[in-house]
Short mmCIF file of C-alpha atoms in Angstrom, two decimals:
data_model
loop_
_atom_site.label_atom_id
_atom_site.label_comp_id
_atom_site.label_asym_id
_atom_site.label_seq_id
_atom_site.Cartn_x
_atom_site.Cartn_y
_atom_site.Cartn_z
CA MET A 1 -32.94 -6.93 38.84
CA PHE A 2 -33.13 -6.80 35.11
CA LEU A 3 -36.53 -5.04 35.56
CA LEU A 4 -35.40 -2.66 37.86
CA ILE A 5 -32.20 -1.68 36.05
CA PHE A 6 -34.39 -1.29 32.72
CA SER A 7 -37.11 0.69 34.61
CA LEU A 8 -34.46 3.28 35.87
CA HIS A 9 -32.79 3.41 32.58
CA SER A 10 -36.29 3.88 30.82
CA ASN A 11 -36.92 6.81 32.92
CA LEU A 12 -33.81 8.56 32.21
CA TRP A 13 -33.82 8.27 28.57
CA SER A 14 -37.54 9.17 28.96
CA SER A 15 -39.18 11.15 25.56
CA ILE A 16 -42.87 12.33 24.53
CA ASN A 17 -44.78 11.67 21.75
CA THR A 18 -46.43 14.25 19.30
CA GLY A 19 -49.72 14.47 20.98
CA ASP A 20 -49.20 13.96 24.11
CA LYS A 21 -49.79 16.29 26.98
CA ALA A 22 -46.55 17.99 27.41
CA HIS A 23 -44.28 17.16 30.32
CA ASP A 24 -44.56 20.19 33.33
CA PHE A 25 -41.01 21.33 34.57
CA SER A 26 -39.83 24.26 36.44
CA LEU A 27 -36.29 25.58 35.59
CA LYS A 28 -34.35 28.59 36.46
CA ASP A 29 -32.36 31.35 34.11
CA PRO A 30 -29.16 32.80 34.81
CA HIS A 31 -30.68 35.53 36.87
CA GLY A 32 -31.96 32.57 39.39
CA LYS A 33 -35.76 33.20 38.57
CA GLU A 34 -37.78 30.14 37.86
CA TYR A 35 -40.00 29.37 35.24
CA HIS A 36 -43.06 26.89 35.08
CA LEU A 37 -44.38 25.66 31.92
CA SER A 38 -47.45 25.13 33.24
CA ASP A 39 -47.81 28.89 33.86
CA TYR A 40 -48.07 29.04 30.26
CA LEU A 41 -50.95 26.88 29.39
CA GLY A 42 -53.09 28.98 27.11
CA GLN A 43 -50.13 29.97 24.89
CA THR A 44 -48.54 28.24 22.56
CA VAL A 45 -44.64 27.75 23.85
CA VAL A 46 -41.11 27.03 21.61
CA LEU A 47 -38.73 24.85 23.26
CA GLU A 48 -35.27 25.21 21.77
CA TRP A 49 -32.63 23.13 22.91
CA VAL A 50 -29.14 25.37 22.13
CA ASN A 51 -25.47 25.30 22.66
CA TYR A 52 -24.15 28.54 20.91
CA ASP A 53 -20.89 26.63 20.68
CA CYS A 54 -22.60 23.92 17.87
CA PRO A 55 -22.16 25.07 14.51
CA PHE A 56 -25.63 23.70 13.16
CA VAL A 57 -26.82 26.65 16.26
CA LYS A 58 -24.32 28.79 15.05
CA LYS A 59 -25.71 28.62 11.36
CA HIS A 60 -29.41 30.08 12.78
CA TYR A 61 -28.05 32.72 14.85
CA LYS A 62 -25.11 34.12 12.83
CA SER A 63 -27.60 34.59 9.87
CA GLY A 64 -29.98 36.34 12.39
CA HIS A 65 -32.51 33.70 11.21
CA MET A 66 -33.34 32.39 14.67
CA GLN A 67 -33.57 35.68 16.25
CA HIS A 68 -36.19 36.89 13.36
CA LEU A 69 -38.31 33.94 14.55
CA GLN A 70 -37.94 34.43 18.28
CA GLY A 71 -39.07 38.35 17.62
CA LEU A 72 -41.43 37.40 15.05
CA PHE A 73 -43.99 34.91 17.21
CA ARG A 74 -43.02 36.37 20.50
CA LYS A 75 -44.94 39.44 19.67
CA LYS A 76 -47.71 37.37 18.49
CA GLY A 77 -48.35 36.15 21.98
CA VAL A 78 -45.70 32.59 21.49
CA ILE A 79 -43.57 32.02 24.87
CA TRP A 80 -39.71 30.90 23.81
CA PHE A 81 -38.00 29.22 25.94
CA SER A 82 -34.03 28.55 24.82
CA ILE A 83 -32.91 25.86 27.43
CA ASN A 84 -29.37 24.66 27.79
CA SER A 85 -29.06 20.96 28.55
CA SER A 86 -24.83 21.09 28.70
CA ALA A 87 -23.65 19.95 31.93
CA PRO A 88 -20.66 21.77 33.83
CA THR A 89 -17.23 21.47 31.89
CA LYS A 90 -18.84 20.38 29.06
CA GLN A 91 -19.33 21.93 25.82
CA GLY A 92 -21.66 24.48 25.73
CA HIS A 93 -22.19 25.13 29.37
CA PHE A 94 -21.63 28.88 30.87
CA GLU A 95 -21.51 29.88 34.28
CA SER A 96 -24.24 33.06 34.96
CA ASN A 97 -22.29 35.83 34.13
CA ALA A 98 -20.57 34.32 30.74
CA LEU A 99 -23.68 33.05 29.79
CA LEU A 100 -25.74 36.24 30.01
CA LYS A 101 -22.39 38.10 28.39
CA ARG A 102 -23.18 35.07 25.17
CA ILE A 103 -27.13 35.62 24.99
CA GLU A 104 -26.01 39.20 24.31
CA LYS A 105 -23.30 38.35 22.03
CA GLU A 106 -25.57 36.16 20.07
CA GLU A 107 -28.37 38.65 20.32
CA ALA A 108 -30.54 36.10 21.29
CA ILE A 109 -34.27 37.27 22.38
CA PRO A 110 -36.31 34.29 23.69
CA SER A 111 -38.59 35.16 26.17
CA ALA A 112 -36.26 33.50 28.53
CA TYR A 113 -32.99 30.97 28.43
CA LEU A 114 -33.45 28.28 31.22
CA LEU A 115 -30.42 26.28 32.52
CA ASP A 116 -30.90 22.56 32.67
CA THR A 117 -27.42 21.59 33.83
CA ASN A 118 -28.38 18.24 35.19
CA GLY A 119 -30.36 17.46 32.00
CA LYS A 120 -33.36 16.18 33.50
CA ILE A 121 -35.56 18.43 31.22
CA GLY A 122 -33.82 17.07 28.24
CA HIS A 123 -34.04 13.31 29.17
CA LEU A 124 -37.60 14.00 30.12
CA TYR A 125 -38.64 15.41 26.37
CA GLY A 126 -36.16 13.10 24.44
CA ALA A 127 -34.02 15.98 23.24
CA LYS A 128 -30.83 14.89 21.72
CA THR A 129 -29.34 17.64 19.65
CA THR A 130 -28.96 21.19 19.31
CA PRO A 131 -31.02 22.46 18.12
CA HIS A 132 -33.79 20.48 18.55
CA ILE A 133 -37.60 22.10 18.67
CA PHE A 134 -40.58 21.38 20.60
CA ILE A 135 -43.58 23.13 20.20
CA ILE A 136 -46.81 22.91 22.58
CA ASN A 137 -50.21 24.13 21.55
CA LYS A 138 -52.21 26.52 24.13
CA LYS A 139 -53.88 23.37 25.44
CA GLY A 140 -50.69 22.05 26.47
CA ARG A 141 -49.92 19.26 23.72
CA LEU A 142 -46.78 18.69 22.05
CA ILE A 143 -47.76 19.33 18.13
CA TYR A 144 -44.23 18.95 16.82
CA GLN A 145 -41.05 17.91 17.50
CA GLY A 146 -37.67 17.99 15.60
CA ALA A 147 -35.60 20.25 13.18
CA VAL A 148 -35.47 23.78 12.65
CA ASP A 149 -35.38 23.61 8.67
CA ASP A 150 -34.99 20.87 5.99
CA ASN A 151 -31.57 21.70 5.83
CA PRO A 152 -29.24 19.50 7.98
CA SER A 153 -26.08 21.20 6.42
CA VAL A 154 -23.71 23.72 7.94
CA TRP A 155 -21.79 24.83 5.27
CA GLY A 156 -23.50 24.92 1.69
CA GLY A 157 -26.83 23.54 1.39
CA LYS A 158 -29.78 26.44 1.74
CA ASP A 159 -29.18 29.84 3.48
CA PRO A 160 -31.56 29.25 6.31
CA HIS A 161 -33.74 32.05 4.91
CA GLU A 162 -34.95 30.01 2.34
CA ALA A 163 -34.90 26.53 3.74
CA THR A 164 -38.52 24.74 4.66
CA ASN A 165 -38.81 26.53 8.29
CA PHE A 166 -40.43 23.75 9.94
CA ILE A 167 -40.88 26.39 13.45
CA ARG A 168 -42.40 28.91 11.14
CA VAL A 169 -44.87 26.45 9.11
CA VAL A 170 -46.43 24.90 12.45
CA LEU A 171 -46.65 28.16 14.30
CA THR A 172 -48.17 29.70 11.27
CA ALA A 173 -50.83 26.93 10.98
CA THR A 174 -51.53 27.19 14.90
CA GLU A 175 -52.13 31.10 14.68
CA LYS A 176 -54.75 30.31 12.01
CA GLY A 177 -55.97 27.72 14.22
CA ARG A 178 -55.46 24.67 11.65
CA PRO A 179 -53.80 21.66 12.86
CA SER A 180 -49.94 21.24 12.72
CA PRO A 181 -49.37 20.04 8.99
CA ILE A 182 -45.80 18.60 10.28
CA LYS A 183 -45.84 16.38 13.54
CA LYS A 184 -42.24 15.53 13.41
CA THR A 185 -39.21 15.32 11.83
CA LYS A 186 -35.54 14.19 12.40
CA ALA A 187 -33.51 16.56 14.65
CA TYR A 188 -29.93 17.40 13.41
CA GLY A 189 -27.31 19.18 14.94
CA CYS A 190 -24.73 18.44 17.87
CA SER A 191 -25.46 15.67 20.47
CA ILE A 192 -26.84 17.22 23.77
CA LYS A 193 -23.63 17.19 26.17
CA TYR A 194 -25.51 15.64 29.19
#
C-alpha cells in the first residue's frame, strides 16, 4: 500500500534533470490550437512558466526585459513557450478572452502562450515558481533550468537589464555551438498555484 501511494505521489511531482531528454507534451493556446513539443525537435526551445499577477514576473515584464529577450531570440529561430499552470479560481488563471487581453496588455511576444490548467506539465517538469525557465537544445535535451537571472529581488536590487541574465547566457552559448556554461540555478518567484 505504501509503495503504491509513494509511486503515485512521485509521478505527480515528477521533475527532469539537466541533460535528460525533455518530456514531450501537448498543450493548447487560448485559441484552442494544440502545440506538441516534439514538433520542435531541431530547434532550441524555451519554456517559461508565467503568472502575470506575480510581482517577480511583473518585474521582468514592466521593464520590457522579458519581451526584449523573447523578440531577440525568436528572431534567431528560438521557440519560446510561455506556460501558465495556474488552476481555475487560483491567482494567475484567466479564461481565454481575458487572457488574450492580458497578453496584449503585457506586450508579451512568445511563440505561443500555453495553458496547463490541470498542472500536469508543470508537475512533469518540476516547475515550482513563476518565473521558472527550462531551455531545451536542438537534440531535445534539457540544457538549463532555473531562474531568469541573478537578481531574486522584486524591489531594489539590480535593474533586470543589468543583472546577469541566465537565459541570454545559455542561448548565446548555444547559438555559438558551445555547451551551456550554466546548467541549473535556483528558481525564484511566486509559487505556482496548482
